[in-house]
PDB file of C-alpha atoms in Angstrom:
ATOM      1  CA  MET A 103       0.312   0.127  -0.068  1.00 95.00           C
ATOM      2  CA  GLU A 104       1.019   3.509  -0.981  1.00 97.00           C
ATOM      3  CA  VAL A 105       0.570   6.003   1.719  1.00 98.00           C
ATOM      4  CA  VAL A 106       0.633   9.990  -0.684  1.00 98.00           C
ATOM      5  CA  ILE A 107       0.492  12.861   2.188  1.00 98.00           C
ATOM      6  CA  ALA A 108      -0.753  15.894   0.202  1.00 96.00           C
ATOM      7  CA  PRO A 109      -2.633  19.286   0.587  1.00 95.00           C
ATOM      8  CA  ALA A 110      -6.388  18.904   0.103  1.00 92.00           C
ATOM      9  CA  GLY A 111      -6.484  20.115  -3.461  1.00 89.00           C
ATOM     10  CA  GLU A 112      -3.608  18.135  -5.049  1.00 96.00           C
ATOM     11  CA  LEU A 113      -5.171  14.839  -4.231  1.00 97.00           C
ATOM     12  CA  ALA A 114      -7.597  15.044  -6.556  1.00 97.00           C
ATOM     13  CA  ARG A 115      -4.938  15.947  -8.944  1.00 97.00           C
ATOM     14  CA  LEU A 116      -3.384  13.208  -8.379  1.00 97.00           C
ATOM     15  CA  ALA A 117      -5.713  10.534  -8.641  1.00 98.00           C
ATOM     16  CA  ALA A 118      -7.085  12.045 -11.342  1.00 98.00           C
ATOM     17  CA  ASP A 119      -3.494  11.992 -13.322  1.00 97.00           C
ATOM     18  CA  ALA A 120      -3.354   7.701 -12.300  1.00 98.00           C
ATOM     19  CA  VAL A 121      -6.993   7.730 -14.522  1.00 98.00           C
ATOM     20  CA  GLN A 122      -5.296   9.411 -17.375  1.00 98.00           C
ATOM     21  CA  GLU A 123      -1.956   7.338 -17.427  1.00 97.00           C
ATOM     22  CA  LEU A 124      -4.209   4.370 -17.477  1.00 98.00           C
ATOM     23  CA  LEU A 125      -6.788   6.247 -20.077  1.00 98.00           C
ATOM     24  CA  VAL A 126      -3.630   6.777 -22.614  1.00 98.00           C
ATOM     25  CA  ALA A 127      -1.934   3.178 -22.108  1.00 97.00           C
ATOM     26  CA  ARG A 128      -5.646   1.656 -22.586  1.00 98.00           C
ATOM     27  CA  PRO A 129      -7.870   3.345 -23.113  1.00 98.00           C
ATOM     28  CA  GLY A 130     -10.711   1.073 -23.613  1.00 98.00           C
ATOM     29  CA  ALA A 131     -10.270   0.837 -19.235  1.00 98.00           C
ATOM     30  CA  VAL A 132     -13.174  -0.116 -16.716  1.00 98.00           C
ATOM     31  CA  LEU A 133     -13.208   2.555 -14.047  1.00 98.00           C
ATOM     32  CA  GLY A 134     -14.635   1.846 -10.988  1.00 98.00           C
ATOM     33  CA  LEU A 135     -16.661   5.325  -9.643  1.00 98.00           C
ATOM     34  CA  ALA A 136     -17.747   6.338  -6.321  1.00 97.00           C
ATOM     35  CA  THR A 137     -20.286   8.752  -4.922  1.00 92.00           C
ATOM     36  CA  GLY A 138     -19.847  10.679  -1.635  1.00 86.00           C
ATOM     37  CA  SER A 139     -17.478  13.698  -1.475  1.00 88.00           C
ATOM     38  CA  SER A 140     -14.314  12.696  -1.894  1.00 90.00           C
ATOM     39  CA  PRO A 141     -14.318  12.041  -5.219  1.00 95.00           C
ATOM     40  CA  LEU A 142     -16.139  14.692  -6.571  1.00 96.00           C
ATOM     41  CA  ALA A 143     -13.334  17.312  -6.924  1.00 97.00           C
ATOM     42  CA  VAL A 144     -11.062  14.262  -8.859  1.00 98.00           C
ATOM     43  CA  TYR A 145     -14.711  14.372 -11.899  1.00 98.00           C
ATOM     44  CA  ASP A 146     -14.119  17.601 -11.484  1.00 98.00           C
ATOM     45  CA  GLU A 147     -10.869  17.557 -12.396  1.00 98.00           C
ATOM     46  CA  LEU A 148     -11.105  14.859 -14.852  1.00 98.00           C
ATOM     47  CA  ALA A 149     -13.541  16.946 -16.415  1.00 98.00           C
ATOM     48  CA  ARG A 150     -11.631  20.174 -16.714  1.00 98.00           C
ATOM     49  CA  ARG A 151      -8.827  17.593 -18.263  1.00 98.00           C
ATOM     50  CA  HIS A 152     -11.226  16.219 -21.361  1.00 98.00           C
ATOM     51  CA  ALA A 153     -12.854  19.752 -22.019  1.00 98.00           C
ATOM     52  CA  GLU A 154      -9.581  21.709 -21.417  1.00 98.00           C
ATOM     53  CA  GLU A 155      -6.622  19.571 -22.502  1.00 98.00           C
ATOM     54  CA  GLY A 156      -8.933  16.532 -24.745  1.00 98.00           C
ATOM     55  CA  LEU A 157      -8.920  13.809 -22.058  1.00 98.00           C
ATOM     56  CA  SER A 158     -10.921  11.136 -23.575  1.00 98.00           C
ATOM     57  CA  PHE A 159     -13.388   8.707 -22.137  1.00 98.00           C
ATOM     58  CA  ALA A 160     -15.324   7.521 -25.443  1.00 98.00           C
ATOM     59  CA  ARG A 161     -14.281   3.932 -25.240  1.00 98.00           C
ATOM     60  CA  ALA A 162     -13.795   3.428 -21.515  1.00 98.00           C
ATOM     61  CA  ARG A 163     -16.266   2.071 -19.818  1.00 98.00           C
ATOM     62  CA  ALA A 164     -17.353   2.250 -16.084  1.00 98.00           C
ATOM     63  CA  PHE A 165     -18.822   0.697 -12.692  1.00 98.00           C
ATOM     64  CA  MET A 166     -20.431   2.347  -9.587  1.00 98.00           C
ATOM     65  CA  LEU A 167     -19.950   1.464  -6.524  1.00 97.00           C
ATOM     66  CA  ASP A 168     -23.566   0.520  -5.227  1.00 96.00           C
ATOM     67  CA  GLU A 169     -26.789   2.358  -4.613  1.00 97.00           C
ATOM     68  CA  TYR A 170     -29.698   2.994  -2.721  1.00 96.00           C
ATOM     69  CA  VAL A 171     -32.093   0.907  -2.214  1.00 97.00           C
ATOM     70  CA  GLY A 172     -35.887   2.620  -3.666  1.00 95.00           C
ATOM     71  CA  LEU A 173     -34.859   5.591  -4.004  1.00 95.00           C
ATOM     72  CA  PRO A 174     -37.384   7.553  -7.160  1.00 94.00           C
ATOM     73  CA  ALA A 175     -35.299   7.598 -10.778  1.00 92.00           C
ATOM     74  CA  ALA A 176     -35.721  11.241 -10.568  1.00 89.00           C
ATOM     75  CA  HIS A 177     -34.721  11.608  -7.047  1.00 95.00           C
ATOM     76  CA  PRO A 178     -31.511  13.764  -6.851  1.00 94.00           C
ATOM     77  CA  GLU A 179     -29.302  12.106  -4.127  1.00 94.00           C
ATOM     78  CA  ARG A 180     -30.058   8.494  -6.191  1.00 96.00           C
ATOM     79  CA  TYR A 181     -26.254   7.700  -6.893  1.00 95.00           C
ATOM     80  CA  ARG A 182     -26.829   6.863 -10.465  1.00 96.00           C
ATOM     81  CA  THR A 183     -28.281  10.524 -10.801  1.00 96.00           C
ATOM     82  CA  VAL A 184     -25.458  11.557  -9.109  1.00 96.00           C
ATOM     83  CA  ILE A 185     -22.927  10.650 -11.508  1.00 97.00           C
ATOM     84  CA  GLU A 186     -24.515  11.828 -14.492  1.00 97.00           C
ATOM     85  CA  LYS A 187     -24.453  15.040 -13.086  1.00 97.00           C
ATOM     86  CA  GLU A 188     -20.880  14.903 -11.689  1.00 97.00           C
ATOM     87  CA  PHE A 189     -19.172  13.102 -14.171  1.00 98.00           C
ATOM     88  CA  ALA A 190     -20.761  11.667 -17.317  1.00 98.00           C
ATOM     89  CA  ALA A 191     -22.332  15.058 -18.695  1.00 97.00           C
ATOM     90  CA  ARG A 192     -19.425  15.857 -18.600  1.00 98.00           C
ATOM     91  CA  VAL A 193     -17.709  13.803 -20.431  1.00 98.00           C
ATOM     92  CA  ASP A 194     -17.253  11.305 -24.097  1.00 98.00           C
ATOM     93  CA  ILE A 195     -18.344   8.463 -22.390  1.00 98.00           C
ATOM     94  CA  ALA A 196     -20.765   6.536 -24.742  1.00 97.00           C
ATOM     95  CA  PRO A 197     -24.090   6.393 -23.604  1.00 94.00           C
ATOM     96  CA  GLY A 198     -24.652   3.494 -21.724  1.00 94.00           C
ATOM     97  CA  ALA A 199     -21.264   2.825 -20.138  1.00 98.00           C
ATOM     98  CA  VAL A 200     -21.357   3.684 -17.241  1.00 98.00           C
ATOM     99  CA  GLN A 201     -23.776   0.839 -14.781  1.00 97.00           C
ATOM    100  CA  GLY A 202     -24.633   0.495 -11.501  1.00 97.00           C
ATOM    101  CA  PRO A 203     -26.533  -1.614  -9.436  1.00 97.00           C
ATOM    102  CA  ASP A 204     -30.341  -1.826  -9.706  1.00 96.00           C
ATOM    103  CA  GLY A 205     -31.907  -0.371  -6.375  1.00 96.00           C
ATOM    104  CA  LEU A 206     -35.417   0.034  -7.742  1.00 97.00           C
ATOM    105  CA  ALA A 207     -35.573  -4.368  -9.206  1.00 97.00           C
ATOM    106  CA  ALA A 208     -38.507  -6.157  -8.141  1.00 97.00           C
ATOM    107  CA  ASP A 209     -36.010  -8.697  -7.231  1.00 98.00           C
ATOM    108  CA  LEU A 210     -32.899  -7.076  -5.676  1.00 97.00           C
ATOM    109  CA  PRO A 211     -30.956 -10.454  -4.525  1.00 97.00           C
ATOM    110  CA  ALA A 212     -31.060 -10.998  -8.888  1.00 98.00           C
ATOM    111  CA  ALA A 213     -29.989  -7.543  -9.585  1.00 97.00           C
ATOM    112  CA  CYS A 214     -27.178  -8.189  -7.305  1.00 98.00           C
ATOM    113  CA  ALA A 215     -25.871 -11.705  -8.823  1.00 98.00           C
ATOM    114  CA  ALA A 216     -26.722  -9.764 -12.257  1.00 97.00           C
ATOM    115  CA  TYR A 217     -23.679  -6.808 -10.941  1.00 98.00           C
ATOM    116  CA  GLU A 218     -21.460  -8.857 -10.004  1.00 97.00           C
ATOM    117  CA  ALA A 219     -21.371 -11.266 -13.414  1.00 97.00           C
ATOM    118  CA  ALA A 220     -22.005  -7.795 -15.444  1.00 98.00           C
ATOM    119  CA  ILE A 221     -18.709  -6.607 -14.030  1.00 98.00           C
ATOM    120  CA  THR A 222     -17.115 -10.321 -14.247  1.00 97.00           C
ATOM    121  CA  ASP A 223     -18.072  -9.781 -18.410  1.00 98.00           C
ATOM    122  CA  ALA A 224     -16.621  -6.963 -18.504  1.00 98.00           C
ATOM    123  CA  GLY A 225     -12.777  -7.984 -17.854  1.00 98.00           C
ATOM    124  CA  GLY A 226     -12.978  -6.428 -14.226  1.00 98.00           C
ATOM    125  CA  VAL A 227     -12.432  -3.154 -13.129  1.00 98.00           C
ATOM    126  CA  ASP A 228      -8.636  -1.607 -13.930  1.00 98.00           C
ATOM    127  CA  LEU A 229      -9.180   1.592 -11.570  1.00 98.00           C
ATOM    128  CA  GLN A 230     -11.288   1.569  -8.385  1.00 98.00           C
ATOM    129  CA  LEU A 231     -12.162   5.163  -6.444  1.00 98.00           C
ATOM    130  CA  LEU A 232     -12.618   4.903  -3.109  1.00 98.00           C
ATOM    131  CA  GLY A 233     -13.480   7.038   0.127  1.00 97.00           C
ATOM    132  CA  ILE A 234     -13.964   6.301   3.356  1.00 97.00           C
ATOM    133  CA  GLY A 235     -16.916   6.972   6.046  1.00 94.00           C
ATOM    134  CA  THR A 236     -15.410   7.686   9.798  1.00 93.00           C
ATOM    135  CA  ASP A 237     -16.492   4.022  10.565  1.00 94.00           C
ATOM    136  CA  GLY A 238     -14.166   2.588   8.487  1.00 96.00           C
ATOM    137  CA  HIS A 239     -16.477   1.855   5.609  1.00 95.00           C
ATOM    138  CA  ILE A 240     -15.455   1.402   1.949  1.00 97.00           C
ATOM    139  CA  ALA A 241     -18.847   1.030  -1.180  1.00 96.00           C
ATOM    140  CA  PHE A 242     -21.067   0.052   1.883  1.00 94.00           C
ATOM    141  CA  ASN A 243     -19.381  -1.930   3.230  1.00 96.00           C
ATOM    142  CA  GLU A 244     -20.047  -1.725   7.355  1.00 93.00           C
ATOM    143  CA  PRO A 245     -18.400  -2.218  10.320  1.00 95.00           C
ATOM    144  CA  GLY A 246     -18.499  -6.399  10.404  1.00 96.00           C
ATOM    145  CA  SER A 247     -18.780  -6.868   6.923  1.00 96.00           C
ATOM    146  CA  SER A 248     -17.487  -9.989   4.982  1.00 97.00           C
ATOM    147  CA  LEU A 249     -14.431  -9.587   4.099  1.00 97.00           C
ATOM    148  CA  ALA A 250     -14.871 -11.737   1.259  1.00 97.00           C
ATOM    149  CA  SER A 251     -18.253 -10.767   0.990  1.00 98.00           C
ATOM    150  CA  ARG A 252     -19.323  -9.498  -2.919  1.00 98.00           C
ATOM    151  CA  THR A 253     -22.604  -7.347  -4.295  1.00 98.00           C
ATOM    152  CA  ARG A 254     -25.062  -7.538  -2.575  1.00 98.00           C
ATOM    153  CA  ILE A 255     -27.912  -5.948   0.443  1.00 97.00           C
ATOM    154  CA  LYS A 256     -26.936  -3.970   2.951  1.00 96.00           C
ATOM    155  CA  THR A 257     -28.406  -2.142   6.035  1.00 95.00           C
ATOM    156  CA  LEU A 258     -27.010   0.882   6.145  1.00 93.00           C
ATOM    157  CA  THR A 259     -25.688   1.989  10.452  1.00 91.00           C
ATOM    158  CA  LYS A 260     -26.718   5.033  11.961  1.00 93.00           C
ATOM    159  CA  GLN A 261     -23.239   6.789  11.944  1.00 90.00           C
ATOM    160  CA  THR A 262     -23.383   5.945   8.320  1.00 91.00           C
ATOM    161  CA  ARG A 263     -27.329   7.395   7.912  1.00 94.00           C
ATOM    162  CA  GLU A 264     -25.817  10.077   9.751  1.00 94.00           C
ATOM    163  CA  ASP A 265     -22.745  11.495   7.914  1.00 90.00           C
ATOM    164  CA  ASN A 266     -25.161  11.177   4.796  1.00 92.00           C
ATOM    165  CA  ALA A 267     -27.783  12.946   6.165  1.00 95.00           C
ATOM    166  CA  ARG A 268     -26.015  16.720   4.708  1.00 93.00           C
ATOM    167  CA  PHE A 269     -27.226  15.016   1.343  1.00 92.00           C
ATOM    168  CA  PHE A 270     -30.919  14.893   2.151  1.00 95.00           C
ATOM    169  CA  GLY A 271     -31.022  18.510   4.010  1.00 95.00           C
ATOM    170  CA  GLY A 272     -30.392  17.274   7.096  1.00 96.00           C
ATOM    171  CA  SER A 273     -32.486  14.718   7.775  1.00 96.00           C
ATOM    172  CA  VAL A 274     -31.263  11.719   8.893  1.00 95.00           C
ATOM    173  CA  GLU A 275     -34.720   9.651   8.017  1.00 95.00           C
ATOM    174  CA  ASP A 276     -34.727  11.142   4.671  1.00 95.00           C
ATOM    175  CA  VAL A 277     -31.762   8.840   4.278  1.00 95.00           C
ATOM    176  CA  PRO A 278     -32.703   5.241   3.324  1.00 96.00           C
ATOM    177  CA  ARG A 279     -31.816   2.426   5.167  1.00 96.00           C
ATOM    178  CA  HIS A 280     -30.881  -0.603   2.860  1.00 97.00           C
ATOM    179  CA  CYS A 281     -28.829  -0.373  -0.416  1.00 96.00           C
ATOM    180  CA  LEU A 282     -27.283  -2.534  -2.721  1.00 98.00           C
ATOM    181  CA  THR A 283     -22.984  -2.367  -3.339  1.00 97.00           C
ATOM    182  CA  GLN A 284     -20.639  -3.963  -3.849  1.00 98.00           C
ATOM    183  CA  GLY A 285     -18.952  -6.133  -1.415  1.00 98.00           C
ATOM    184  CA  LEU A 286     -15.447  -6.326  -0.314  1.00 98.00           C
ATOM    185  CA  ALA A 287     -13.515  -8.754  -2.665  1.00 98.00           C
ATOM    186  CA  THR A 288     -16.140  -6.999  -5.640  1.00 98.00           C
ATOM    187  CA  VAL A 289     -13.573  -4.242  -3.991  1.00 98.00           C
ATOM    188  CA  MET A 290     -11.367  -5.737  -3.577  1.00 98.00           C
ATOM    189  CA  SER A 291     -10.836  -7.296  -7.555  1.00 98.00           C
ATOM    190  CA  ALA A 292      -9.983  -4.272  -9.043  1.00 98.00           C
ATOM    191  CA  ARG A 293      -6.407  -3.854 -10.816  1.00 98.00           C
ATOM    192  CA  HIS A 294      -5.209  -0.516  -8.692  1.00 98.00           C
ATOM    193  CA  LEU A 295      -7.663   0.914  -5.432  1.00 98.00           C
ATOM    194  CA  VAL A 296      -7.112   5.264  -5.266  1.00 98.00           C
ATOM    195  CA  LEU A 297      -8.388   5.539  -1.684  1.00 98.00           C
ATOM    196  CA  LEU A 298      -8.948   9.701  -1.344  1.00 98.00           C
ATOM    197  CA  ALA A 299      -9.988  11.356   2.259  1.00 98.00           C
ATOM    198  CA  SER A 300      -9.529  14.467   3.623  1.00 97.00           C
ATOM    199  CA  GLY A 301     -10.204  16.350   6.966  1.00 97.00           C
ATOM    200  CA  ARG A 302      -9.642  15.518  10.970  1.00 97.00           C
ATOM    201  CA  ALA A 303     -13.082  13.156  11.041  1.00 96.00           C
ATOM    202  CA  LYS A 304     -11.257  10.782   8.760  1.00 97.00           C
ATOM    203  CA  ALA A 305      -8.020  10.423  10.880  1.00 98.00           C
ATOM    204  CA  GLU A 306      -8.980   7.276  12.726  1.00 98.00           C
ATOM    205  CA  ALA A 307     -10.241   5.735   9.705  1.00 98.00           C
ATOM    206  CA  VAL A 308      -7.214   6.301   7.958  1.00 98.00           C
ATOM    207  CA  HIS A 309      -4.981   5.676  10.886  1.00 98.00           C
ATOM    208  CA  GLN A 310      -6.885   2.107  11.277  1.00 98.00           C
ATOM    209  CA  LEU A 311      -6.692   1.756   7.440  1.00 98.00           C
ATOM    210  CA  VAL A 312      -3.280   1.634   7.057  1.00 98.00           C
ATOM    211  CA  GLU A 313      -1.906   0.653  10.068  1.00 98.00           C
ATOM    212  CA  GLY A 314      -4.491  -1.129  12.266  1.00 98.00           C
ATOM    213  CA  PRO A 315      -4.926  -4.648  12.042  1.00 98.00           C
ATOM    214  CA  ILE A 316      -7.221  -6.300   9.178  1.00 98.00           C
ATOM    215  CA  SER A 317     -10.409  -6.403  10.719  1.00 98.00           C
ATOM    216  CA  ALA A 318     -14.434  -6.827   9.650  1.00 97.00           C
ATOM    217  CA  MET A 319     -15.173  -4.080  12.494  1.00 97.00           C
ATOM    218  CA  TRP A 320     -12.694  -1.523   9.952  1.00 98.00           C
ATOM    219  CA  PRO A 321     -13.411  -3.327   6.853  1.00 98.00           C
ATOM    220  CA  ALA A 322     -11.356  -0.329   5.051  1.00 98.00           C
ATOM    221  CA  THR A 323      -8.000  -2.441   6.595  1.00 98.00           C
ATOM    222  CA  ILE A 324      -8.774  -5.585   3.776  1.00 98.00           C
ATOM    223  CA  MET A 325      -7.067  -3.454   1.447  1.00 98.00           C
ATOM    224  CA  GLN A 326      -3.961  -3.917   3.215  1.00 98.00           C
ATOM    225  CA  MET A 327      -3.929  -7.103   0.807  1.00 98.00           C
ATOM    226  CA  HIS A 328      -3.659  -5.653  -2.094  1.00 98.00           C
ATOM    227  CA  PRO A 329      -0.736  -5.563  -4.655  1.00 98.00           C
ATOM    228  CA  HIS A 330      -1.551  -1.970  -5.365  1.00 98.00           C
ATOM    229  CA  ALA A 331      -3.319   0.592  -3.627  1.00 98.00           C
ATOM    230  CA  THR A 332      -3.008   4.116  -3.737  1.00 98.00           C
ATOM    231  CA  VAL A 333      -4.191   6.140  -0.554  1.00 98.00           C
ATOM    232  CA  LEU A 334      -4.086  10.106  -1.445  1.00 98.00           C
ATOM    233  CA  VAL A 335      -4.733  12.190   2.062  1.00 98.00           C
ATOM    234  CA  ASP A 336      -3.982  15.896   3.548  1.00 98.00           C
ATOM    235  CA  ASP A 337      -2.434  16.636   6.563  1.00 97.00           C
ATOM    236  CA  ALA A 338      -5.231  16.301   8.886  1.00 98.00           C
ATOM    237  CA  ALA A 339      -6.852  12.593   7.264  1.00 98.00           C
ATOM    238  CA  ALA A 340      -3.438  11.237   8.104  1.00 98.00           C
ATOM    239  CA  SER A 341      -2.847  13.396  11.822  1.00 98.00           C
ATOM    240  CA  ARG A 342      -3.480  10.039  13.484  1.00 98.00           C
ATOM    241  CA  LEU A 343      -0.879   8.295  11.230  1.00 98.00           C
ATOM    242  CA  GLN A 344       2.435   6.472  13.604  1.00 98.00           C
ATOM    243  CA  LEU A 345       3.832   6.537  10.301  1.00 97.00           C
ATOM    244  CA  ALA A 346       2.994   9.378   8.817  1.00 97.00           C
ATOM    245  CA  ASP A 347       6.536  11.126   8.137  1.00 97.00           C
ATOM    246  CA  TYR A 348       8.273   7.677   6.509  1.00 97.00           C
ATOM    247  CA  TYR A 349       5.091   8.505   4.264  1.00 97.00           C
ATOM    248  CA  ARG A 350       5.960  12.293   3.603  1.00 96.00           C
ATOM    249  CA  GLN A 351       9.868  10.987   2.792  1.00 95.00           C
ATOM    250  CA  THR A 352       9.002   7.483   0.483  1.00 94.00           C
ATOM    251  CA  TYR A 353       6.584   9.723  -1.131  1.00 92.00           C
ATOM    252  CA  ALA A 354       9.202  12.452  -2.184  1.00 91.00           C
ATOM    253  CA  GLY A 355      11.977  10.456  -2.988  1.00 87.00           C
ATOM    254  CA  LYS A 356       9.671   8.451  -5.239  1.00 84.00           C
ATOM    255  CA  PRO A 357      11.041   8.451  -8.937  1.00 80.00           C
ATOM    256  CA  ASP A 358       8.687  10.454 -11.373  1.00 72.00           C
ATOM    257  CA  TRP A 359       8.454   7.176 -14.031  1.00 67.00           C
ATOM    258  CA  GLN A 360       6.930   5.103 -11.532  1.00 71.00           C
ATOM    259  CA  GLY A 361       3.419   6.770 -11.070  1.00 75.00           C
ATOM    260  CA  LEU A 362       0.469   5.844  -8.677  1.00 81.00           C
TER     261      LEU A 362
END
């Protein structure tokens, strides 16, 4: 796992660099898209590079991490709506090239199985963007999730619903109680994981992710087992890291050709 500590404003640029490097090498790459606050600046930067520098997504495909269950198709916080607004509508990715789990399906277990199969049929995800919850969840794999889990239905914790209430006008009651989410094993199948975290509220989760024992109580810790995981954090999110100085020294001395 590579840990990069940088100013908050640099994190999106670094993540976008990784996406751009991938697309230049493999224009038909498969991207993994996250929602929440952490990736928004990344989508802004990718949209800027598309508009100003010609970065193309025309041959790329993308899969979303998760989706709320039961939100109407036109709801502004439905994750498919968010990804369309924040990313797909701002670049040249083909219509239908972004897929997400169907939170409105009549048969939710079948929808989960179909989504898992679709990722496999696409050859898997090349680069997966991730955020992390204050309780250490990635995607919607809440504490206690099986480290071998695949796409499935999950019940959201009180903490996650409280954290996400800001997207629903501050009302916890308006945050759905259930979701469909890629499982931890599904996330781990991606060839490169790029996780972003900023702010002191994420410091304990980042500490556990990077330096804690691998445990279902902190689901993100499974990333320690991934052969190519990059963790991008600002100083506040890195404030609990015991080896923060080492991570800074390692990144400062990294050869330019190595990339993320």
